[in-house]
Coordinates of C-alpha atoms in Angstrom, one line a residue:
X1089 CA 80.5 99.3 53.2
X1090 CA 79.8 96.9 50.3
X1091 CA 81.4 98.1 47.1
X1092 CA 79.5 98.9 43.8
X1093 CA 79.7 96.9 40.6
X1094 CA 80.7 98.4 37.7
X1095 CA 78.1 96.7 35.9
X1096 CA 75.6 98.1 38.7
X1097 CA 77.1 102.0 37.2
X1098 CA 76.1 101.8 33.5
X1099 CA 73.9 104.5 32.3
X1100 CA 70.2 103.2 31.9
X1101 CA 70.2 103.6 27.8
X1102 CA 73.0 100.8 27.9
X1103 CA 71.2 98.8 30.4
X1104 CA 68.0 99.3 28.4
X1105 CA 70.0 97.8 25.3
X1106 CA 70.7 95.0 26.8
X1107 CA 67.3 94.2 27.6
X1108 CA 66.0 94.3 24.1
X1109 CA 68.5 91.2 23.6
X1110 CA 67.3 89.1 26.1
X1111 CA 63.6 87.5 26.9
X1112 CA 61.8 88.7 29.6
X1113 CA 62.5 86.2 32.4
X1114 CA 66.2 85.9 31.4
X1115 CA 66.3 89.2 31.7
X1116 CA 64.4 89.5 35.5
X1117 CA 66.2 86.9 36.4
X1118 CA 69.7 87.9 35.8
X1119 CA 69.1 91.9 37.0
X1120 CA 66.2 92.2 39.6
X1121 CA 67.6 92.5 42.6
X1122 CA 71.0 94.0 41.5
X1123 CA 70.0 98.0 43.2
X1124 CA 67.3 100.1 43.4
X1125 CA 67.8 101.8 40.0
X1126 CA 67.7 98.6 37.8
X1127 CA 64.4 97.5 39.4
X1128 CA 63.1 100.6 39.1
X1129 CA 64.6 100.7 35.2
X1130 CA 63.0 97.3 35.2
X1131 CA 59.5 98.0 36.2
X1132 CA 59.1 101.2 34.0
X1133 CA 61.0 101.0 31.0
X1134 CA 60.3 97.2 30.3
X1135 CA 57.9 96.1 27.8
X1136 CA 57.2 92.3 28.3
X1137 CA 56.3 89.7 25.6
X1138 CA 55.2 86.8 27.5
X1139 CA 55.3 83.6 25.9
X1140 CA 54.2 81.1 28.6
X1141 CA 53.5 78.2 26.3
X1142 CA 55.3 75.4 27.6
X1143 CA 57.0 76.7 30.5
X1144 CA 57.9 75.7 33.6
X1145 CA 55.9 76.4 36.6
X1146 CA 58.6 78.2 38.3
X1147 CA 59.9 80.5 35.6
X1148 CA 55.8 81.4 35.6
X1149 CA 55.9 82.4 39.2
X1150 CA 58.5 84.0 38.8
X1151 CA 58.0 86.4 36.3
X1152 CA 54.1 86.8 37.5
X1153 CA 55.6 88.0 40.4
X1154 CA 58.0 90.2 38.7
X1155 CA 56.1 92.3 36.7
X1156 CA 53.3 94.5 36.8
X1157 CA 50.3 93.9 34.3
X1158 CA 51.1 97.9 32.8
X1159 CA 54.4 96.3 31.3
X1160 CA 52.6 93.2 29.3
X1161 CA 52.6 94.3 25.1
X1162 CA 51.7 90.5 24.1
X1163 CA 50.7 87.3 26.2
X1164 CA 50.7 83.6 25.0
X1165 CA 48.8 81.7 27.6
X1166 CA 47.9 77.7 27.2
X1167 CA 45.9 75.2 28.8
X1168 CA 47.3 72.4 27.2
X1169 CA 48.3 69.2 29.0
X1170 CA 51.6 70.1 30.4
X1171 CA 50.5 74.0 31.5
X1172 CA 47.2 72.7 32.8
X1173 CA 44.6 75.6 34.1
X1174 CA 47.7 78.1 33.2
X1175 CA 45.0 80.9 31.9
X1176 CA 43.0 80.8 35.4
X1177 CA 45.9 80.8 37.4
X1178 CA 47.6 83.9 35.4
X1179 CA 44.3 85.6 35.4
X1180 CA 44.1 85.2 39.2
X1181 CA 46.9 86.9 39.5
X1182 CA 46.1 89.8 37.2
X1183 CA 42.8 92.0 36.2
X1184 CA 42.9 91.9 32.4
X1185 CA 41.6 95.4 32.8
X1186 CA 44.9 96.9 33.9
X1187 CA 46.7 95.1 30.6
X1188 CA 46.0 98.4 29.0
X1189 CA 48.8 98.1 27.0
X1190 CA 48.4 94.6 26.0
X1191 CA 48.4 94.6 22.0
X1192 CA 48.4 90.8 21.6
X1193 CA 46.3 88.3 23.2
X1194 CA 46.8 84.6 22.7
X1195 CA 44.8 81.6 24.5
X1196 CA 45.3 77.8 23.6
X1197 CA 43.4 75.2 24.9
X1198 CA 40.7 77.8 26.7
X1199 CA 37.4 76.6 27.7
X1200 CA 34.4 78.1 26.6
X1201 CA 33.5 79.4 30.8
X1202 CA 37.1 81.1 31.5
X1203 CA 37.1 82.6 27.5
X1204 CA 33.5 83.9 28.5
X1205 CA 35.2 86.0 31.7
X1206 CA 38.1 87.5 29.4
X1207 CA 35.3 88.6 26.6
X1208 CA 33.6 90.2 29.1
X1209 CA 36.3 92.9 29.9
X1210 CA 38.2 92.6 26.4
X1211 CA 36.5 96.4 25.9
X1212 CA 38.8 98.1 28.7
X1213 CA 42.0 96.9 26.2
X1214 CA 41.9 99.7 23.7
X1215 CA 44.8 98.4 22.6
X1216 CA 44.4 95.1 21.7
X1217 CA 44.7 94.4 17.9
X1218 CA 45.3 90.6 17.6
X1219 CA 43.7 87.9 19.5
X1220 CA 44.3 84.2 19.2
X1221 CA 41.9 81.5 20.0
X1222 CA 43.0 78.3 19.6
X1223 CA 40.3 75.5 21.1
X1224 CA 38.9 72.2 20.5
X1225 CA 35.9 73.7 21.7
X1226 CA 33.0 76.1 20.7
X1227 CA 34.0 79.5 22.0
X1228 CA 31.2 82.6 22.1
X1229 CA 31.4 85.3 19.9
X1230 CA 32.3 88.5 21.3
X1231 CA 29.2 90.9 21.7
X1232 CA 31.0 94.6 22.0
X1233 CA 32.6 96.1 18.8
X1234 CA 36.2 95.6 18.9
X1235 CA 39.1 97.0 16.7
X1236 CA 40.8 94.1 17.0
X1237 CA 43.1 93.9 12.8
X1238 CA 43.9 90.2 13.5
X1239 CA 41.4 87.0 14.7
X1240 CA 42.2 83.5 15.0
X1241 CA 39.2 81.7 15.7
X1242 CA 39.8 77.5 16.6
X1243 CA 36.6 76.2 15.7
X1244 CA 34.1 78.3 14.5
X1245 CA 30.0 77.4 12.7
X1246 CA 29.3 79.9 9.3
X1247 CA 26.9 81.6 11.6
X1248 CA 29.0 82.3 14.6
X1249 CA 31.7 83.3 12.2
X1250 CA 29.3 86.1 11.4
X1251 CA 28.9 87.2 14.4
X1252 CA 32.4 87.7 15.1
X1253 CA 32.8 89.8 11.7
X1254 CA 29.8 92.1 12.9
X1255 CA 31.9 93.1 15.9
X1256 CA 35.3 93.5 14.0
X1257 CA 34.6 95.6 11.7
X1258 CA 38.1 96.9 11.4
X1259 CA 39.4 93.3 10.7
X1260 CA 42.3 93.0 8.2
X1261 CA 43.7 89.1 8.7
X1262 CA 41.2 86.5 9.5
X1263 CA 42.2 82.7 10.3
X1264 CA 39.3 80.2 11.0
X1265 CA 38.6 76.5 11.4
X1266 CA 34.8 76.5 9.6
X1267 CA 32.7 73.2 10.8
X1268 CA 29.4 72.4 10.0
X1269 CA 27.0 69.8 11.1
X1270 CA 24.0 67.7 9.3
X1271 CA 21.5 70.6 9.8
X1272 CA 20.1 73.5 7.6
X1273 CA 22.7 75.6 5.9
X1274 CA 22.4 79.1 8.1
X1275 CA 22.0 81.6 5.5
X1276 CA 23.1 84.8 7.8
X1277 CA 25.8 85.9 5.7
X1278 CA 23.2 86.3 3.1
X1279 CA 20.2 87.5 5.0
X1280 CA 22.5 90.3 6.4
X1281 CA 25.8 90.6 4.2
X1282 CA 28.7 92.3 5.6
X1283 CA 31.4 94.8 3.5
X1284 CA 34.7 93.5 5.9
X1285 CA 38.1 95.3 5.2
X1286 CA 39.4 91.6 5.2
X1287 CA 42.7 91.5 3.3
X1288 CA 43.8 88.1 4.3
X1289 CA 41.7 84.9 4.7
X1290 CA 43.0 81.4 5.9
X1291 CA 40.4 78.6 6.0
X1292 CA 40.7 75.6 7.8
X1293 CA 38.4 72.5 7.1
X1294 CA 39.5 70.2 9.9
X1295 CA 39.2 66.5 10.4
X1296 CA 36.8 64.7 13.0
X1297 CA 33.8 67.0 11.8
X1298 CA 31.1 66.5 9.9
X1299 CA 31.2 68.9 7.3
X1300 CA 28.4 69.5 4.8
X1301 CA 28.2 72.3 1.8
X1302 CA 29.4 75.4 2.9
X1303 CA 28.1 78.9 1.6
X1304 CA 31.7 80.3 0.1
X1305 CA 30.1 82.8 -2.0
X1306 CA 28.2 84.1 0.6
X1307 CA 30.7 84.7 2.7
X1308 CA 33.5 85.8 -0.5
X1309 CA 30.7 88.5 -1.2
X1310 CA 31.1 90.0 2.2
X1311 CA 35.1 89.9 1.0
X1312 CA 35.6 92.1 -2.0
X1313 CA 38.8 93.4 -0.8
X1314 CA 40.6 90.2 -0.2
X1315 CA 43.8 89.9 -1.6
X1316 CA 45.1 86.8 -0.2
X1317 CA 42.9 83.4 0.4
X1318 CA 44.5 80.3 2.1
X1319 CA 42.1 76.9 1.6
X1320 CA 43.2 74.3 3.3
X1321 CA 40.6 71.1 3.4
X1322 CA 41.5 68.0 5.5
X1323 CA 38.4 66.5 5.0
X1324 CA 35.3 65.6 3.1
X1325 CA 33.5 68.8 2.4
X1326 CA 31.0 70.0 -0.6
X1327 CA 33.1 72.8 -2.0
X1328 CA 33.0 74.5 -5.7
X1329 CA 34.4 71.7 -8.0
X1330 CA 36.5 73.1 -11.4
X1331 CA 35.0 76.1 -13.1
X1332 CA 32.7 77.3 -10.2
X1333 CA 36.4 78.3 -8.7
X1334 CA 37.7 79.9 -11.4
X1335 CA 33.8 82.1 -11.3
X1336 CA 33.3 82.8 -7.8
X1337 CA 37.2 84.3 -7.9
X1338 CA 36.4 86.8 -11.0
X1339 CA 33.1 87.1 -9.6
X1340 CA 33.9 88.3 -6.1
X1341 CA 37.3 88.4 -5.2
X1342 CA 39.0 90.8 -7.8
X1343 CA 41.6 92.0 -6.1
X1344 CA 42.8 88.4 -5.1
X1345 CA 46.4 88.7 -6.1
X1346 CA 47.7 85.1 -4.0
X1347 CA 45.6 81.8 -4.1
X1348 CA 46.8 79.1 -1.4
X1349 CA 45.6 75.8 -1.5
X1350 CA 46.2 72.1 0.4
X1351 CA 43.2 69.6 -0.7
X1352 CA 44.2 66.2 1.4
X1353 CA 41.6 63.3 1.2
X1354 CA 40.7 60.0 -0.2
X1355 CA 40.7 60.8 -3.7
X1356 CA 36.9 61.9 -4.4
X1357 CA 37.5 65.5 -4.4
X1358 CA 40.5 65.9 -6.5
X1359 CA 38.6 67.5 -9.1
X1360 CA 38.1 70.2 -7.0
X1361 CA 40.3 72.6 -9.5
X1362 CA 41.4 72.6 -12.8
X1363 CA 45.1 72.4 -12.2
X1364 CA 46.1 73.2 -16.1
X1365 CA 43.0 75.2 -17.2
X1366 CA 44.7 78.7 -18.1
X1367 CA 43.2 80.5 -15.6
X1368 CA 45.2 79.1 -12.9
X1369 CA 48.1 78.6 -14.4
X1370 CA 48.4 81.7 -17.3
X1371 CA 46.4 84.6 -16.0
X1372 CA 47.2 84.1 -12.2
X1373 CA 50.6 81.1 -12.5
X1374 CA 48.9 79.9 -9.3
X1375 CA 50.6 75.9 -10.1
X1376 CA 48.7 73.2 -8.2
X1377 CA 50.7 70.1 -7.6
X1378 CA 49.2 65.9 -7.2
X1379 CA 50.6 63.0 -5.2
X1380 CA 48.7 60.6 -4.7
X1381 CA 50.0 57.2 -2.7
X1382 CA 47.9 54.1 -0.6
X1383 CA 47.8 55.6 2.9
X1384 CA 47.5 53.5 6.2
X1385 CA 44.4 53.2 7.7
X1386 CA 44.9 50.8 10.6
X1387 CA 46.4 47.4 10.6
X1388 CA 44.7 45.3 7.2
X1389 CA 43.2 48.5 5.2
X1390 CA 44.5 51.0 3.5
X1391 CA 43.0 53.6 1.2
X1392 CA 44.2 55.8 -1.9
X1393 CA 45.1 59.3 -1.3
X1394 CA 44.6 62.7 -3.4
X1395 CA 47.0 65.8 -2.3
X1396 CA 46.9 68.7 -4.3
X1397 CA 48.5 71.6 -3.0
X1398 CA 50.1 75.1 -4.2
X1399 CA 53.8 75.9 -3.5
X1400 CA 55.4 77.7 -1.5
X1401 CA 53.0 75.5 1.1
X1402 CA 50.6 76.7 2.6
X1403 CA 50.5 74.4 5.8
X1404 CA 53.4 73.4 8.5
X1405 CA 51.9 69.6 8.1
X1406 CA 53.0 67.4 5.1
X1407 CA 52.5 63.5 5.1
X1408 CA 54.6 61.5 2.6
X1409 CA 54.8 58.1 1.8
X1410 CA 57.5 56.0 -0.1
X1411 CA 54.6 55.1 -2.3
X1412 CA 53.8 58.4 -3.1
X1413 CA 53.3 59.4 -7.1
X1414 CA 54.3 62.8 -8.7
X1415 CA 52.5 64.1 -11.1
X1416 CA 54.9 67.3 -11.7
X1417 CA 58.3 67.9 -10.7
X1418 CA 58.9 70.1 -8.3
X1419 CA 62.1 72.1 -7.0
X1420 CA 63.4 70.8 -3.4
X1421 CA 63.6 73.8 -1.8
X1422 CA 59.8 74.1 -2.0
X1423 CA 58.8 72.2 1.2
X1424 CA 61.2 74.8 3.6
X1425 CA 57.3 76.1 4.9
X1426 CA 56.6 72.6 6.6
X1427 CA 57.8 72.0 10.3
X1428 CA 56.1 68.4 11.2
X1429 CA 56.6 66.0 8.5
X1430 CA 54.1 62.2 8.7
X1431 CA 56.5 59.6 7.0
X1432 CA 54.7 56.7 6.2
X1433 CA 57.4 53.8 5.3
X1434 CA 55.6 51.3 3.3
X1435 CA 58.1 50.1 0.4
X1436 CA 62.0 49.9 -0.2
X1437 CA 61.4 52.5 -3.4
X1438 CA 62.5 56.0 -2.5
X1439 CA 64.9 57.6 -5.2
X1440 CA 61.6 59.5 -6.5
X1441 CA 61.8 61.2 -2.6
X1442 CA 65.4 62.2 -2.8
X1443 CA 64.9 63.8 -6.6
X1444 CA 61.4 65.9 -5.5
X1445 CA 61.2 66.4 -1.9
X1446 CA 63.9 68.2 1.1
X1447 CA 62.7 69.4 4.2
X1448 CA 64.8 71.5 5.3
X1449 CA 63.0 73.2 8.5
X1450 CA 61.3 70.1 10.4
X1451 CA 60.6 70.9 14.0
X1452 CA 59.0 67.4 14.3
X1453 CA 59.2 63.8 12.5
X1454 CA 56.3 61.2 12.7
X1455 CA 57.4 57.8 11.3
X1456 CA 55.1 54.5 10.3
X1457 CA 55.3 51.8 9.0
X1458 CA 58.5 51.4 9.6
X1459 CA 59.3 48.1 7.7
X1460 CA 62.7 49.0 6.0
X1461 CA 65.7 51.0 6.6
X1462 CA 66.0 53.9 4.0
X1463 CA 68.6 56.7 4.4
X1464 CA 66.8 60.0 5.4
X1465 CA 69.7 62.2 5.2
X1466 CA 69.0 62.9 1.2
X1467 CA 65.7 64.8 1.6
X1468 CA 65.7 65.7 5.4
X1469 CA 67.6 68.3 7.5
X1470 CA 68.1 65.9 10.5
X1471 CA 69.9 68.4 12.7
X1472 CA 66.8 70.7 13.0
X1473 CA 64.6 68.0 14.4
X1474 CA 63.5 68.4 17.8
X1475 CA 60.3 66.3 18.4
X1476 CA 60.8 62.4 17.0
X1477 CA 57.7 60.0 16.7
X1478 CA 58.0 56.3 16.3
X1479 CA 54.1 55.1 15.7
X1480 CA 53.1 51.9 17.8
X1481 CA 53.6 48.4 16.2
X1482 CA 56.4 49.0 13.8
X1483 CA 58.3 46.2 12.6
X1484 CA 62.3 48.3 13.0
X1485 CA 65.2 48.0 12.5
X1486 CA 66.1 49.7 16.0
X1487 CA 69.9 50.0 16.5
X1488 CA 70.5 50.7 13.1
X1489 CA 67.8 53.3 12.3
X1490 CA 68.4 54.8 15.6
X1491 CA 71.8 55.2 15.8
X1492 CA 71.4 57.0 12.6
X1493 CA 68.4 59.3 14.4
X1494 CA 70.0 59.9 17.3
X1495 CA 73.5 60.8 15.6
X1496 CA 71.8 63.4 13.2
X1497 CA 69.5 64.6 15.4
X1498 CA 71.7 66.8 17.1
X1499 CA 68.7 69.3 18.5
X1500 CA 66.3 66.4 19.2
X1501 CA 64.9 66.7 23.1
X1502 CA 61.9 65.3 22.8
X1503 CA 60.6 60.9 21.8
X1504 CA 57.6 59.4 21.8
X1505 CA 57.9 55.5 20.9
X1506 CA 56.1 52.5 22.6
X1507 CA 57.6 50.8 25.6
X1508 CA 58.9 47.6 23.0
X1509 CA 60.4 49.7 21.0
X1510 CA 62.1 52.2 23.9
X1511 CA 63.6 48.1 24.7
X1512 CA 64.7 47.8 21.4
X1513 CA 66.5 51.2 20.6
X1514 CA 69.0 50.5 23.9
X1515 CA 68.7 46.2 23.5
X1516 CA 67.3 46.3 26.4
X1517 CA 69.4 49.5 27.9
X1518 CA 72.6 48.0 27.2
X1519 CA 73.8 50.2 24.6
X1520 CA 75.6 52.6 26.4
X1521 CA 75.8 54.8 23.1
X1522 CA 72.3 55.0 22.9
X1523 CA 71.5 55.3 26.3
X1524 CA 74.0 58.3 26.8
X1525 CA 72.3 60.6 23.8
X1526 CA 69.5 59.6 25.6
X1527 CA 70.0 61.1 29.1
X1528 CA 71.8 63.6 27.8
X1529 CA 69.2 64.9 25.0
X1530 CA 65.7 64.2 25.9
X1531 CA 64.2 66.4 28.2
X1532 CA 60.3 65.3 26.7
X1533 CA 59.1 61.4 27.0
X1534 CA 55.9 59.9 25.9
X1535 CA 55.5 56.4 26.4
X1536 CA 52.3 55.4 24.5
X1537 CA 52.2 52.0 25.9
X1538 CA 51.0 50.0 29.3
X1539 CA 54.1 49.5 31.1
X1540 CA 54.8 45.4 31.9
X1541 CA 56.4 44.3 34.7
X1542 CA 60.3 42.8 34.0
X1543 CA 61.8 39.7 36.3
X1544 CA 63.8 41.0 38.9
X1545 CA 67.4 40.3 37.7
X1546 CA 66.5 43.0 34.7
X1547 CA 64.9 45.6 36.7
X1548 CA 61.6 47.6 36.6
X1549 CA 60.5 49.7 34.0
X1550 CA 60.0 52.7 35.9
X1551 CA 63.9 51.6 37.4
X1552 CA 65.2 51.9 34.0
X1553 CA 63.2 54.9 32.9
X1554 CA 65.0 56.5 36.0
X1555 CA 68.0 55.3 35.0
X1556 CA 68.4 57.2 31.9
X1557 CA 66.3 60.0 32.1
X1558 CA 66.4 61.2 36.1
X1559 CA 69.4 63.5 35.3
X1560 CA 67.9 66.2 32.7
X1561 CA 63.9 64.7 31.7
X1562 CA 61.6 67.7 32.3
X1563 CA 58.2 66.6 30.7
X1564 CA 56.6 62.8 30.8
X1565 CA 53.5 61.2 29.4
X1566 CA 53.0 57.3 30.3
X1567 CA 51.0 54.7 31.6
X1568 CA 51.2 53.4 35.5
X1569 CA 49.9 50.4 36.7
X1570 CA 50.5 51.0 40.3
X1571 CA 50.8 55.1 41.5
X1572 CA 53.6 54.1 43.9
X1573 CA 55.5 54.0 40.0
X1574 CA 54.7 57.9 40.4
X1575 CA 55.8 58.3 43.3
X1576 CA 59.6 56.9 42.4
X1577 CA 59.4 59.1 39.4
X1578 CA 58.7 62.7 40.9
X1579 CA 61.3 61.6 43.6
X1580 CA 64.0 61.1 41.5
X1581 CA 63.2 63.5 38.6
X1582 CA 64.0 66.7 40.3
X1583 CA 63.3 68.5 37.2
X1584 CA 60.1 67.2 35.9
X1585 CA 57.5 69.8 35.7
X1586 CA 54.6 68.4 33.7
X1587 CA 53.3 64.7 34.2
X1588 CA 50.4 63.1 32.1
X1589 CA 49.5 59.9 34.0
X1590 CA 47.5 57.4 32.3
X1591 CA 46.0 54.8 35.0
X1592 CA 43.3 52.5 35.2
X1593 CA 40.9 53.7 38.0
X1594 CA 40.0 49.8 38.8
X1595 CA 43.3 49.1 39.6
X1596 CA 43.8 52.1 42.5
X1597 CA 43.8 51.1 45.7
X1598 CA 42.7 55.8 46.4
X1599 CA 39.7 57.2 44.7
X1600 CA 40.2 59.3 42.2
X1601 CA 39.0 62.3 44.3
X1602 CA 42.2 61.6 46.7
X1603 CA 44.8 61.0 44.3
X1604 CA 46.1 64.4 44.1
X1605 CA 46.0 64.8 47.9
X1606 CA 47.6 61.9 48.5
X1607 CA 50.7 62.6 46.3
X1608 CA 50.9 65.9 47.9
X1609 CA 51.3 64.5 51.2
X1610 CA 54.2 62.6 49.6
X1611 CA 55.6 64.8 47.4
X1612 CA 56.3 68.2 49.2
X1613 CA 57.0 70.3 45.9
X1614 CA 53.4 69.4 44.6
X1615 CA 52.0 71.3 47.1
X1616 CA 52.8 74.5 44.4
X1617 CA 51.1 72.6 41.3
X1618 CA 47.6 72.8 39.1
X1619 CA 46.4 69.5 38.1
X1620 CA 43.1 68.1 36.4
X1621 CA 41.7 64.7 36.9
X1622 CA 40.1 62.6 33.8
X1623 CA 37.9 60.5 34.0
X1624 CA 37.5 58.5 29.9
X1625 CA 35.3 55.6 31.4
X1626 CA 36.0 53.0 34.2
X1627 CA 38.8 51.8 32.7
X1628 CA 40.6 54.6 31.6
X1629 CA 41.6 58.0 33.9
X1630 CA 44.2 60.9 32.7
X1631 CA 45.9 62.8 36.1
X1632 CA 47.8 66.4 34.8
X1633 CA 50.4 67.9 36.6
X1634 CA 51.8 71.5 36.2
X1635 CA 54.8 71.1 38.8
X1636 CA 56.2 74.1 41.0
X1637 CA 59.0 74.2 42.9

């Protein structure tokens, strides 16, 4: 007879302790299966907070076996590259109407047709109270009245943002991406005004759309109990300029108690608020800060920048160049708010960063233009980095600046550089120093570059990339001239579970209808993946792979 664990005896409130320390797969996966009682304890005491952004296609299974969709309180689902067609495969699995108790709903990446079957049934969730929609793409309005408190809407016209308001009426915390196009301006929020309960307001106005005047005091009439308003403009847009600010806030928004703003563009909108008239500054002390700095703009042009913004920040993104000009002082632990930091590298001056600027929270470093070596250590925490960009075409110092990086950058598992300078960072993977943090730190590749064949005595790229990385690289993003290059990767990366292939369609012996098929055939362990084939032109084709096991 097969003795009994201790651990297998603990009464159920200490079991149920334990659980509350642990995330839900860590949890199923070290416990189900134990005895009887603990997957009972696990199916009806267990409140899951799934977070599937990102995650491997195992751990997915796994827990969408595990569970039942009663036990789901809040979901994070993503369609993004590496998790490709993670929202129809999880919604295979489950009816959305038996997530009765589902109080957060998040989708990224969703297309417009999938969103369309959710909204359909979002009604049998009574109690659902935030949703997250963050697309790309135009996604309909819901049509039945919801009570949803929280909305985050990814791209959103004035007049489809009205619609969603006329179905949320019990809306306290709104986030939305407003676009416009060269046509009429709609005029619904004035035609047929709404009184929202809105308390909270964060407007994005993103870049790559064409954004005409916007009716703000339409829609800040239908806001009268708004008490804090994020603006944050990343492109050219008619706003209110100056006074007409300082107006529409006494005007309509009288209980306003926080103004948050980030104005980032080409300099002919920085009059867009008077930073020292007393209204901002004496009745509210809402400070607006200026840089301004020549920003990149390709290879020979360059333009002049404007950034005003309000501290604490009110964005996670922050660009700053060597170049860059203060107009006020500011203290250093102002910038803790901003997690992926654009460093542009364009002069050997940059005393004026260590004296106004830390950053002590990145989660991700972009560099350009990197022409000189400057220390980074004096106004950024290098241990909290995890994602490190190197833009295409720098002019480096690799072993130097790297050996720095890679030193610092104790939490760093994920590099995107161009195939040159991936050469220059190991001199041509002879640095064993720097080919060691490698394999043993980076678990995410991008290689934004087409791959060129090397003589024989020195060994193929995809040879070298398996080299380093075959022992711990999970994700991978690169260009293959030949899909027998893919084929040597997924054999020898056992734990790769996303692949974004860039290939030229010309150059593929399969049609692009086979391609999957035939890698499956290959490949056993692809027979449990989702992909998506894209086609860009003739020249161009993306293949995405969510790998099973």
């Amino acid at each position: 007879m097969p003795r009994t664990s201790m651990f297998a005896l603990f009464p159920s409130e200490i079991l149920h302790e334990i659980f509350q320390y642990l995330t839900t797969y860590d949890t199923l996966y070290a416990f189900k299966g134990i005895n009887r009682r603990i997957d009972t304890l696990l199916c009806n005491s267990i409140e899951c907070d799934l977070n599937f952004k990102s995650m491997p296609k195992s751990k997915f299974d796994f827990i969408c076996q595990s569970i039942s969709p009663e036990q789901i309180r809040s979901l994070i689902l993503s369609d993004d590259n590496d998790t490709v067609r993670q929202i129809h495969l999880f919604f295979r699995s489950f009816y959305i109407r038996r997530c009765v108790n589902l109080k957060l709903l998040a989708l990224h990446h969703i297309n417009d047709q999938d969103w369309k079957k959710i909204a359909a049934k979002l009604h049998y969730l009574s109690n659902l109270t935030s949703l997250s929609l963050k697309s790309s793409n135009h996604l309909s309005p819901i049509i039945v009245e919801s009570s949803l408190k929280s909305l985050t809407l990814g791209i959103c016209t004035m007049n489809e943002l009205h619609e969603w308001l006329l179905c949320t009426p019990m809306l306290l915390d709104l986030e939305v991406q407003l676009i416009a196009y060269r046509s009429p301006i709609n005029k619904s929020f004035r035609s047929n005004p709404i009184a929202s309960n809105i308390r909270r307001l964060k407007v994005i106005f993103p870049e790559r759309f064409n954004t005409p005047d916007f009716d703000l005091e339409a829609l800040f009439v239908s806001m009268s109990k708004l008490e804090i308003l994020t603006c944050i403009i990343k492109t050219e847009v008619n706003l209110p300029h100056g006074i007409r600010w300082d107006n529409l806030i006494e005007k309509h928004l009288s209980q306003l108690k926080d103004f948050r703003l980030k104005y980032h563009s080409n300099g002919h909108g920085s009059g867009i608020v008077d930073r020292q008239s007393s209204f901002w500054v004496y009745e509210h002390q809402w400070f607006i800060y200026k840089d301004s700095y020549e920003r990149s703009r390709g290879e020979c042009s360059s333009e002049n920048d404007v950034h005003l913004y309000t501290l604490p920040y009110s964005d996670e993104e922050f660009y700053l160049s060597t170049a860059t000009e203060q107009s006020d002082k500011t203290q250093k632990d102002a910038y803790e708010t901003i997690k992926h930091l654009y460093l542009d590298i364009n002069s050997v001056s940059y005393s004026h960063l260590i004296e106004h600027y830390y950053f002590p929270s990145l989660d991700s470093l972009r560099i350009y233009n990197r022409c000189v070596l400057i220390p980074l250590i004096g106004f950024i925490n290098l241990s909290q980095i995890k994602h490190l960009t190197i833009e295409r075409d720098n002019s480096i110092n690799s072993k130097e600046f790297f050996s720095l990086i890679l030193m610092h950058c104790i939490n760093l598992h994920s590099l995107k550089v161009s195939w040159l300078t991936l050469t220059e960072i190991t001199q041509d993977f002879t640095d064993r120093q720097i080919c060691s943090i490698l394999k043993r730190q980076i678990k995410y590749l991008h290689i934004h570059n087409i791959f060129r064949k090397t003589d024989k005595n020195n060994g193929s790229p995809i040879e070298h990339l398996i080299e380093i990385f075959a022992k711990n690289l999970e994700k991978i993003n690169l260009h293959v001239i030949y899909f027998n290059d893919v084929l040597l990767l997924l054999e020898n990366m056992s734990k790769l579970y996303s692949a974004v292939i860039e290939y030229n369609p010309t150059n593929m012996a399969i049609h692009d209808d086979d391609l999957v098929n035939w890698l499956r055939e290959k490949i056993p362990r692809l027979k449990n993946s989702t992909y998506k084939n894209q086609l860009i032109n003739k020249e161009q084709g993306f293949l995405y792979l969510w790998i099973g096991h």
